[in-house]
Short mmCIF file of C-alpha atoms in Angstrom, two decimals:
data_model
loop_
_atom_site.label_atom_id
_atom_site.label_comp_id
_atom_site.label_asym_id
_atom_site.label_seq_id
_atom_site.Cartn_x
_atom_site.Cartn_y
_atom_site.Cartn_z
CA MET A 1 -0.90 5.20 44.05
CA THR A 2 2.59 5.79 42.74
CA CYS A 3 4.18 6.34 39.37
CA THR A 4 7.08 4.34 37.98
CA ARG A 5 9.86 6.92 38.18
CA ASN A 6 11.91 5.75 35.21
CA SER A 7 9.12 6.08 32.66
CA PRO A 8 8.39 9.31 30.74
CA PHE A 9 4.68 8.55 31.03
CA SER A 10 3.92 6.07 33.74
CA VAL A 11 0.93 4.00 34.69
CA PRO A 12 -0.41 4.79 38.16
CA VAL A 13 -0.16 1.60 40.15
CA GLY A 14 -0.70 0.52 43.73
CA THR A 15 0.54 -2.41 45.71
CA SER A 16 -2.73 -4.35 45.68
CA GLY A 17 -4.83 -5.99 43.01
CA ARG A 18 -7.00 -2.89 42.98
CA SER A 19 -4.33 -1.07 40.99
CA CYS A 20 -5.82 -2.38 37.76
CA ALA A 21 -9.21 -0.85 38.50
CA HIS A 22 -7.58 2.49 39.38
CA VAL A 23 -5.67 2.60 36.10
CA LEU A 24 -8.70 1.59 34.05
CA ARG A 25 -10.94 4.10 35.79
CA GLY A 26 -8.48 6.83 34.88
CA LEU A 27 -8.59 5.80 31.21
CA ALA A 28 -12.38 5.90 31.18
CA MET A 29 -12.38 9.38 32.72
CA LYS A 30 -10.14 10.61 29.90
CA LYS A 31 -12.80 9.55 27.44
CA ARG A 32 -15.85 10.93 29.23
CA ARG A 33 -14.80 14.40 30.30
CA ARG A 34 -12.56 17.21 29.21
CA PRO A 35 -9.42 17.29 31.31
CA GLY A 36 -9.22 20.33 33.58
CA ARG A 37 -6.25 22.01 35.21
CA VAL A 38 -5.94 19.38 37.95
CA ALA A 39 -6.00 16.55 35.42
CA ARG A 40 -3.33 18.25 33.31
CA LYS A 41 -1.11 18.64 36.37
CA ARG A 42 -1.52 14.99 37.26
CA ARG A 43 -0.53 13.92 33.77
CA ARG A 44 2.54 16.16 33.88
CA LYS A 45 3.60 14.54 37.15
CA CYS A 46 3.45 11.13 35.47
CA GLY A 47 5.13 12.52 32.36
CA MET A 48 2.47 11.64 29.81
CA ARG A 49 -0.10 13.30 27.61
CA VAL A 50 -2.86 11.73 25.54
CA GLN A 51 -2.72 12.90 21.90
CA SER A 52 -5.73 13.23 19.65
CA ASP A 53 -4.17 13.98 16.25
CA THR A 54 -3.71 10.28 15.43
CA GLY A 55 -6.82 8.98 17.13
CA ARG A 56 -5.39 7.73 20.42
CA GLY A 57 -1.75 8.12 21.27
CA LEU A 58 0.75 9.20 23.89
CA GLN A 59 3.14 12.13 23.84
CA THR A 60 6.29 12.26 25.92
CA LEU A 61 6.84 15.26 28.18
CA LYS A 62 10.55 14.64 28.44
CA THR A 63 13.25 13.19 26.21
CA VAL A 64 13.44 9.41 26.14
CA LYS A 65 17.00 8.20 25.75
CA PRO A 66 17.93 5.10 23.69
CA GLY A 67 17.33 2.00 25.76
CA GLN A 68 15.23 3.84 28.32
CA LEU A 69 12.08 2.33 29.80
CA LEU A 70 9.03 3.63 27.96
CA ILE A 71 6.19 1.83 29.74
CA SER A 72 6.01 -0.55 32.67
CA LEU A 73 2.58 -2.16 33.06
CA PRO A 74 2.04 -4.22 36.23
CA GLN A 75 0.89 -7.81 35.86
CA ALA A 76 -2.30 -6.98 37.77
CA CYS A 77 -3.32 -4.72 34.88
CA LEU A 78 -2.96 -7.42 32.21
CA LEU A 79 -5.98 -9.36 31.06
CA THR A 80 -4.84 -12.94 30.50
CA THR A 81 -6.29 -16.43 30.63
CA THR A 82 -5.11 -16.55 34.24
CA THR A 83 -7.32 -13.52 34.91
CA VAL A 84 -10.25 -15.39 33.40
CA LEU A 85 -9.60 -18.69 35.18
CA ASN A 86 -9.45 -16.84 38.51
CA SER A 87 -12.74 -15.05 37.82
CA TYR A 88 -16.39 -16.08 38.16
CA LEU A 89 -15.99 -17.70 34.75
CA GLY A 90 -13.19 -20.01 35.91
CA PRO A 91 -15.27 -22.86 37.45
CA LEU A 92 -17.37 -23.26 34.30
CA ILE A 93 -14.30 -23.26 32.04
CA LYS A 94 -12.59 -25.85 34.24
CA GLY A 95 -15.68 -28.05 34.10
CA TRP A 96 -16.04 -27.99 30.32
CA MET A 97 -14.76 -30.63 27.91
CA PRO A 98 -13.21 -30.48 25.42
CA HIS A 99 -10.92 -27.78 26.79
CA PRO A 100 -11.46 -24.40 25.10
CA SER A 101 -8.63 -22.50 23.42
CA PRO A 102 -7.02 -19.48 25.11
CA LEU A 103 -8.41 -17.27 22.33
CA LEU A 104 -11.96 -18.47 22.95
CA VAL A 105 -11.60 -18.00 26.71
CA LEU A 106 -10.46 -14.38 26.30
CA CYS A 107 -13.24 -13.69 23.79
CA VAL A 108 -15.92 -15.18 26.04
CA PHE A 109 -14.70 -13.15 29.01
CA LEU A 110 -14.80 -9.92 26.99
CA VAL A 111 -18.33 -10.66 25.78
CA LEU A 112 -19.54 -11.32 29.33
CA GLU A 113 -17.77 -8.29 30.79
CA ARG A 114 -19.19 -6.07 28.07
CA HIS A 115 -22.61 -7.50 28.82
CA ARG A 116 -22.19 -6.82 32.55
CA VAL A 117 -21.30 -3.11 32.25
CA PRO A 118 -21.27 -0.93 34.24
CA LEU A 119 -20.94 -3.55 37.01
CA SER A 120 -17.83 -5.09 35.47
CA GLU A 121 -14.47 -4.38 37.11
CA TRP A 122 -13.13 -4.11 33.56
CA TYR A 123 -15.81 -1.65 32.51
CA PRO A 124 -13.45 1.37 32.32
CA TYR A 125 -11.24 -0.53 29.86
CA ILE A 126 -14.14 -1.86 27.81
CA ASP A 127 -15.64 1.64 27.77
CA VAL A 128 -12.65 3.04 25.88
CA LEU A 129 -12.42 0.17 23.39
CA PRO A 130 -13.81 0.71 19.88
CA THR A 131 -17.39 -0.46 19.44
CA THR A 132 -16.53 -1.66 15.93
CA TYR A 133 -13.32 -2.35 14.01
CA THR A 134 -12.05 -1.77 10.49
CA CYS A 135 -10.67 -5.29 10.14
CA PRO A 136 -11.98 -7.15 7.07
CA VAL A 137 -14.14 -9.42 9.26
CA TYR A 138 -16.36 -6.35 9.70
CA PHE A 139 -16.41 -5.42 6.01
CA ALA A 140 -19.57 -5.52 3.97
CA ASP A 141 -19.46 -7.75 0.89
CA ASP A 142 -19.22 -4.81 -1.52
CA VAL A 143 -16.26 -3.45 0.44
CA ILE A 144 -14.45 -6.81 0.43
CA ALA A 145 -14.95 -6.88 -3.35
CA LEU A 146 -12.87 -3.69 -3.60
CA LEU A 147 -9.84 -5.22 -1.91
CA PRO A 148 -6.93 -6.59 -3.96
CA LYS A 149 -7.46 -10.27 -4.82
CA VAL A 150 -4.82 -11.54 -2.39
CA VAL A 151 -6.31 -9.49 0.46
CA GLN A 152 -9.81 -10.60 -0.50
CA ARG A 153 -8.81 -14.20 0.13
CA HIS A 154 -7.38 -13.35 3.53
CA ALA A 155 -10.49 -11.32 4.36
CA LEU A 156 -12.84 -14.18 3.50
CA GLU A 157 -10.66 -16.63 5.43
CA GLN A 158 -10.78 -14.31 8.43
CA ARG A 159 -14.57 -14.06 8.24
CA ALA A 160 -14.91 -17.84 7.90
CA SER A 161 -12.61 -18.37 10.89
CA VAL A 162 -14.69 -16.15 13.18
CA GLN A 163 -17.93 -17.68 11.92
CA GLU A 164 -16.53 -21.14 12.67
CA LEU A 165 -15.45 -20.04 16.14
CA HIS A 166 -19.00 -18.92 16.81
CA SER A 167 -20.92 -21.81 15.25
CA SER A 168 -18.71 -24.60 16.62
CA ASN A 169 -18.97 -23.42 20.24
CA GLN A 170 -22.72 -23.16 20.68
CA ASP A 171 -22.74 -25.98 23.25
CA PHE A 172 -20.03 -24.23 25.24
CA PHE A 173 -22.02 -20.99 25.21
CA ARG A 174 -25.10 -22.82 26.48
CA TRP A 175 -22.95 -24.23 29.28
CA LEU A 176 -22.45 -20.62 30.40
CA GLN A 177 -26.20 -19.92 30.74
CA PRO A 178 -26.02 -19.73 34.59
CA LEU A 179 -23.92 -16.56 34.25
CA VAL A 180 -26.56 -14.50 32.43
CA ILE A 181 -30.25 -13.81 32.93
CA GLU A 182 -31.08 -13.52 29.24
CA PRO A 183 -31.12 -16.52 26.89
CA VAL A 184 -27.46 -17.24 26.17
CA GLU A 185 -28.08 -16.96 22.42
CA GLU A 186 -28.89 -13.27 22.91
CA VAL A 187 -25.55 -12.67 24.65
CA PHE A 188 -23.15 -14.76 22.59
CA THR A 189 -24.23 -13.50 19.20
CA TYR A 190 -21.94 -13.60 16.20
CA GLU A 191 -21.61 -9.81 16.38
CA ALA A 192 -20.57 -9.93 20.05
CA LEU A 193 -17.98 -12.65 19.44
CA ARG A 194 -16.67 -10.83 16.35
CA TRP A 195 -16.10 -7.69 18.44
CA ALA A 196 -14.28 -9.70 21.13
CA TRP A 197 -12.18 -11.56 18.53
CA CYS A 198 -11.08 -8.28 16.93
CA THR A 199 -10.29 -6.81 20.33
CA VAL A 200 -7.94 -9.70 21.10
CA ASN A 201 -6.51 -9.93 17.59
CA THR A 202 -5.73 -6.23 17.23
CA ARG A 203 -4.78 -5.26 20.78
CA SER A 204 -3.08 -8.20 22.46
CA VAL A 205 0.66 -8.40 23.14
CA PHE A 206 2.84 -11.49 23.05
CA MET A 207 3.24 -13.01 26.48
CA ALA A 208 4.02 -16.70 26.91
CA HIS A 209 2.10 -18.48 29.67
CA SER A 210 2.66 -21.81 31.35
CA PRO A 211 0.37 -24.51 29.90
CA SER A 212 -2.94 -24.89 31.73
CA GLN A 213 -4.63 -28.24 32.23
CA PHE A 214 -7.94 -26.51 31.52
CA LEU A 215 -7.01 -25.00 28.13
CA SER A 216 -5.97 -26.40 24.78
CA GLY A 217 -3.41 -24.90 22.44
CA GLN A 218 -0.69 -22.31 22.73
CA ASP A 219 -1.32 -19.51 25.22
CA VAL A 220 0.71 -16.45 24.23
CA CYS A 221 -1.66 -13.47 24.40
CA ALA A 222 -2.40 -10.74 26.94
CA LEU A 223 -4.53 -7.64 26.69
CA ALA A 224 -2.67 -4.63 28.06
CA PRO A 225 -4.84 -1.60 28.94
CA PHE A 226 -3.07 1.75 28.47
CA LEU A 227 -0.33 0.15 26.39
CA ASP A 228 -2.71 -0.02 23.43
CA LEU A 229 -2.82 3.79 23.41
CA LEU A 230 0.54 3.58 21.62
CA ASN A 231 0.35 3.70 17.84
CA HIS A 232 2.42 1.74 15.33
CA ARG A 233 5.08 3.30 13.12
CA PRO A 234 7.17 1.16 10.75
CA ASP A 235 10.50 2.93 11.35
CA VAL A 236 10.39 2.78 15.16
CA GLN A 237 12.36 0.21 17.13
CA VAL A 238 11.33 -0.95 20.58
CA SER A 239 11.92 -4.00 22.73
CA ALA A 240 8.90 -5.44 24.52
CA ASN A 241 8.60 -8.33 26.94
CA PHE A 242 7.26 -9.40 30.31
CA ASN A 243 9.90 -8.88 33.00
CA SER A 244 9.66 -11.79 35.43
CA ASP A 245 11.72 -9.87 38.01
CA THR A 246 9.54 -6.75 38.15
CA ARG A 247 6.36 -8.68 37.24
CA CYS A 248 5.61 -5.99 34.67
CA TYR A 249 5.17 -5.90 30.92
CA GLU A 250 7.88 -3.49 29.81
CA ILE A 251 8.60 -1.57 26.63
CA HIS A 252 11.99 0.05 26.07
CA SER A 253 12.72 2.54 23.31
CA VAL A 254 15.68 1.46 21.16
CA SER A 255 16.31 4.72 19.33
CA GLY A 256 14.90 7.22 21.83
CA ILE A 257 12.17 9.86 21.49
CA ASP A 258 12.47 13.65 21.49
CA ARG A 259 10.54 15.65 24.06
CA TYR A 260 6.92 16.44 23.17
CA GLN A 261 6.90 13.86 20.36
CA GLN A 262 4.38 11.08 20.11
CA ALA A 263 5.69 7.75 21.35
CA PHE A 264 5.26 4.91 18.88
CA ILE A 265 5.82 1.18 18.97
CA ASN A 266 6.36 -1.32 16.18
CA TYR A 267 4.06 -4.28 15.51
CA GLY A 268 6.62 -5.87 13.22
CA SER A 269 7.96 -5.54 9.67
CA HIS A 270 4.52 -5.83 8.08
CA ASP A 271 3.37 -4.47 4.75
CA ASN A 272 0.11 -2.53 4.68
CA GLN A 273 -1.94 -5.44 3.42
CA ARG A 274 -0.96 -7.41 6.53
CA LEU A 275 -1.62 -4.41 8.76
CA LEU A 276 -5.08 -3.97 7.27
CA VAL A 277 -6.03 -7.64 7.62
CA GLU A 278 -4.68 -8.10 11.15
CA TYR A 279 -5.07 -4.65 12.69
CA GLY A 280 -7.52 -2.71 10.54
CA PHE A 281 -5.32 0.22 9.52
CA VAL A 282 -2.80 1.31 6.89
CA ALA A 283 0.51 2.96 7.87
CA THR A 284 1.74 5.95 5.90
CA ASN A 285 5.23 5.83 4.40
CA ASN A 286 5.54 2.12 5.11
CA PRO A 287 8.92 0.93 3.73
CA HIS A 288 7.74 -2.69 3.85
CA SER A 289 4.79 -2.18 1.50
CA VAL A 290 4.55 -4.11 -1.75
CA VAL A 291 1.87 -5.01 -4.28
CA TYR A 292 1.05 -8.70 -4.62
CA LEU A 293 0.24 -10.53 -7.84
CA ASP A 294 -1.63 -13.81 -7.97
CA LYS A 295 -2.02 -16.74 -10.33
CA ASP A 296 -5.13 -15.28 -11.97
CA ILE A 297 -3.36 -12.22 -13.35
CA LEU A 298 -0.52 -14.39 -14.67
CA CYS A 299 -3.03 -16.55 -16.52
CA LYS A 300 -4.83 -13.50 -17.88
CA VAL A 301 -1.67 -11.88 -19.27
CA LEU A 302 -0.16 -15.13 -20.63
CA GLN A 303 -3.34 -16.82 -21.85
CA GLY A 304 -1.87 -17.16 -25.37
CA ASP A 305 0.69 -19.75 -24.18
CA SER A 306 -0.64 -23.21 -25.06
CA ASN A 307 1.51 -24.77 -22.30
CA LEU A 308 0.55 -22.25 -19.65
CA GLN A 309 -1.59 -24.57 -17.51
CA GLN A 310 1.18 -27.16 -17.40
CA LYS A 311 3.69 -24.50 -16.34
CA ILE A 312 1.32 -23.07 -13.71
CA LYS A 313 0.75 -26.56 -12.33
CA PHE A 314 4.50 -27.10 -12.08
CA LEU A 315 5.03 -23.76 -10.30
CA SER A 316 2.15 -24.47 -7.94
CA GLN A 317 3.43 -27.94 -7.04
CA ASN A 318 6.79 -26.40 -6.19
CA GLU A 319 5.15 -23.64 -4.10
CA LEU A 320 6.49 -20.85 -6.28
CA LEU A 321 3.28 -18.90 -6.86
CA SER A 322 3.09 -17.12 -3.51
CA ASN A 323 4.63 -13.76 -2.55
CA LEU A 324 4.93 -12.50 -6.10
CA THR A 325 5.52 -8.80 -5.51
CA LEU A 326 6.09 -5.43 -7.11
CA SER A 327 7.64 -2.63 -5.06
CA SER A 328 8.73 0.97 -5.53
CA GLU A 329 12.17 -0.45 -6.34
CA GLY A 330 10.93 -2.82 -9.04
CA PRO A 331 9.75 -6.43 -9.30
CA GLY A 332 10.65 -8.86 -6.54
CA TRP A 333 13.15 -11.65 -7.14
CA ARG A 334 10.47 -14.32 -6.80
CA LEU A 335 8.27 -12.72 -9.47
CA GLN A 336 11.21 -12.33 -11.85
CA THR A 337 12.14 -15.98 -11.36
CA VAL A 338 8.59 -17.21 -11.98
CA VAL A 339 8.29 -15.12 -15.16
CA ARG A 340 11.63 -16.50 -16.39
CA VAL A 341 10.35 -20.05 -15.86
CA LEU A 342 7.14 -19.14 -17.72
CA SER A 343 9.23 -17.82 -20.63
CA LEU A 344 10.78 -21.22 -21.29
CA PRO A 345 9.38 -23.26 -24.18
CA GLN A 346 8.76 -26.96 -23.60
CA THR A 347 12.04 -27.85 -25.28
CA GLN A 348 14.00 -25.78 -22.74
CA PHE A 349 11.95 -26.45 -19.64
CA GLY A 350 14.77 -28.51 -18.20
CA LEU A 351 16.55 -25.22 -17.49
CA TRP A 352 14.08 -24.33 -14.72
CA LYS A 353 16.44 -25.45 -11.93
CA ALA A 354 19.18 -23.18 -13.23
CA VAL A 355 16.67 -20.31 -13.40
CA LEU A 356 15.65 -20.91 -9.80
CA LEU A 357 19.31 -20.66 -8.82
CA GLY A 358 19.49 -17.21 -10.37
CA GLN A 359 20.74 -17.90 -13.90
CA ARG A 360 19.71 -15.25 -16.40
CA LEU A 361 18.39 -16.23 -19.82
CA CYS A 362 19.42 -14.99 -23.24
CA GLU A 363 18.95 -11.31 -23.98
CA GLU A 364 15.80 -11.88 -26.04
CA LYS A 365 14.08 -13.82 -23.26
CA GLU A 366 15.16 -11.28 -20.63
CA ARG A 367 13.51 -8.55 -22.73
CA TRP A 368 10.37 -10.70 -22.95
CA CYS A 369 10.38 -11.12 -19.17
CA THR A 370 10.72 -7.39 -18.58
CA GLN A 371 7.89 -6.66 -21.02
CA THR A 372 5.69 -9.32 -19.38
CA ILE A 373 6.24 -7.89 -15.90
CA ARG A 374 5.51 -4.42 -17.29
CA THR A 375 2.21 -5.72 -18.70
CA LEU A 376 1.40 -7.33 -15.33
CA CYS A 377 2.09 -4.00 -13.67
CA VAL A 378 -0.22 -2.15 -16.09
CA HIS A 379 -3.04 -4.66 -15.53
CA ARG A 380 -2.64 -4.34 -11.77
CA LEU A 381 -2.66 -0.54 -12.04
CA GLN A 382 -5.88 -0.67 -14.07
CA ASP A 383 -7.46 -2.84 -11.38
CA THR A 384 -6.39 -0.33 -8.72
CA ASP A 385 -7.78 2.65 -10.63
CA THR A 386 -11.09 0.85 -11.21
CA ALA A 387 -11.34 0.06 -7.50
CA LEU A 388 -10.62 3.67 -6.53
CA GLU A 389 -13.40 4.89 -8.85
CA LYS A 390 -15.87 2.46 -7.26
CA ILE A 391 -14.79 3.50 -3.76
CA SER A 392 -15.41 7.17 -4.59
CA LYS A 393 -18.93 6.39 -5.78
CA LEU A 394 -19.74 4.22 -2.77
CA GLN A 395 -18.51 6.89 -0.35
CA GLN A 396 -21.25 9.22 -1.59
CA GLN A 397 -24.09 6.87 -0.71
CA CYS A 398 -23.10 4.76 2.32
CA ASP A 399 -23.45 5.22 6.07
CA ALA A 400 -20.68 6.22 8.47
CA SER A 401 -19.57 2.69 9.40
CA VAL A 402 -19.08 1.67 5.77
CA THR A 403 -17.38 5.00 5.02
CA GLU A 404 -14.78 4.16 7.66
CA GLN A 405 -14.17 0.79 6.00
CA LEU A 406 -13.90 2.41 2.58
CA ASP A 407 -11.40 4.96 3.88
CA VAL A 408 -9.03 2.16 4.92
CA VAL A 409 -9.41 0.35 1.58
CA MET A 410 -8.90 3.61 -0.30
CA ALA A 411 -5.68 4.30 1.62
CA LEU A 412 -4.39 0.85 0.65
CA ARG A 413 -5.37 1.28 -2.99
CA GLN A 414 -3.86 4.77 -3.19
CA GLU A 415 -0.60 3.41 -1.86
CA GLU A 416 -0.77 0.66 -4.50
CA ARG A 417 -1.14 3.26 -7.23
CA ILE A 418 2.02 5.03 -6.05
CA ILE A 419 4.03 1.79 -5.81
CA LEU A 420 2.87 0.56 -9.22
CA GLY A 421 3.60 3.95 -10.82
CA LYS A 422 7.18 3.92 -9.53
CA CYS A 423 7.66 0.28 -10.50
CA LEU A 424 6.38 0.99 -14.01
CA GLU A 425 8.87 3.83 -14.41
CA ILE A 426 11.71 1.48 -13.47
CA LEU A 427 10.50 -1.20 -15.89
CA THR A 428 10.06 1.32 -18.70
CA ASP A 429 13.59 2.68 -18.25
CA SER A 430 15.19 -0.77 -18.09
#
C-alpha cells in the first residue's frame, strides 16, 4: 500500500481492487481498538489524525496551503450503482422491471451488506456507520411536534417518502429472496430501509454517472468511505469533484488549513433547518440561519382583517408565501413585501405590483408593517420558548435515542431564540 504524497492525510491505497477492503479494514480497526504507538506512527506517516472532540473528524498534521489537495479517494473505494451492478446483486437488478432508481439500488445493497456482516467485503465500512440517525425520519411523533411548523412539514414529507419507498417496492424485495435464507420480509423491513436511506442521504457525495439501461432516473450519488469523517463548517470553502484523469474523488482546500487544526468541508450554503432535515445536525455560528414564518402565523396575527382570506389566496396563487424569514439582521425582503401587500385595503389593492417592485408605502402604513412584523416575531418567540420548555421536560423522562433527537431540536430552537431576540431589537429600534 502507498499513500498519496500530496495529501496532508492520505488514504492508503493499492493498485488492485483490494485497496478498498484495506482502507475500510483500517477504519474499522480505529473504531474497535485503542491506537497504540505503531498505529500513531502510521497515521503520522500518512499525515492524518482522527479527532474525537466533534464526534468523528480529521486533523491535519501539516499546514494545508490554499488550493492544495486535501483528500484523494480512489474510485475503487467509492460505493456507487456500478459497484452494485457488478456485485452478486447485479443479475437480479438487471432482470427486474420496472427498472429501480439509483437510490433504491444503493439502499438495497446497504441493507443486504449489513445483513451479511461480517462476511461482507464492505463490513468494515458498515461497522463504523451510525446504527441510527438524527434525521427527522427517525423522530418520534412527540419530537416532530416540537419542531418549527415549516420543519414539521418537511419532516412528515420525509417520513412519507421513505414509507412510500418501502411499501411500493415489496414485489422487488420478494424478487431478491434467493439472496437471503430468511424470509425477505424479515430482511427488508421499514427500519432497515430507513437506515440505508439515511446513510445515502446524509453521507453521499455528488458524482455524475453515465445513464444505465438497468436503472431509472438521475444517477448522481456515491458513498465515499473515509471522506465522511470530515465534518461540515459553514465558513469553509472547498472544491470537490471526481477527477477523470486520476480516477479519484478529490477535495481541495480553497482557503487552506493551519497545522493541527481539524479539516472541514462545506455541504453548501444551508441554514440549520435544512441541515437538520437533510443531515441530522445543527451547525454552530451558521451565518445562513434564519427563522421561517408560515401562512398560519400570518392568519393568526391578522385575523381581524375581513379581507384576509382573499389576500392570502392572492399571495398563494402568486407563490409569495414561501421563504418568509426573520434573521439576526431583521426581516427578509420577501416577508416585508408580503406584509406591505397585506396592509393594503381593498380600495388600494391595485398597488400590489408596485409593492412587489420595491415601492414603499406611506409613513403610516410603513409603521403598521413594522409593528405587524414585530408582533409576528413575538408570536414566533413565544412558540420557541414553549417548545424549549417541553423539550426540557421530555429530556428528563425519555430514553437515550430520543434524548439524542431532542438535543438536535433543542439546538435548533435555541438558535431560533437568539435570532428572534436580535431581530426584535432591530424592529423595536426602527
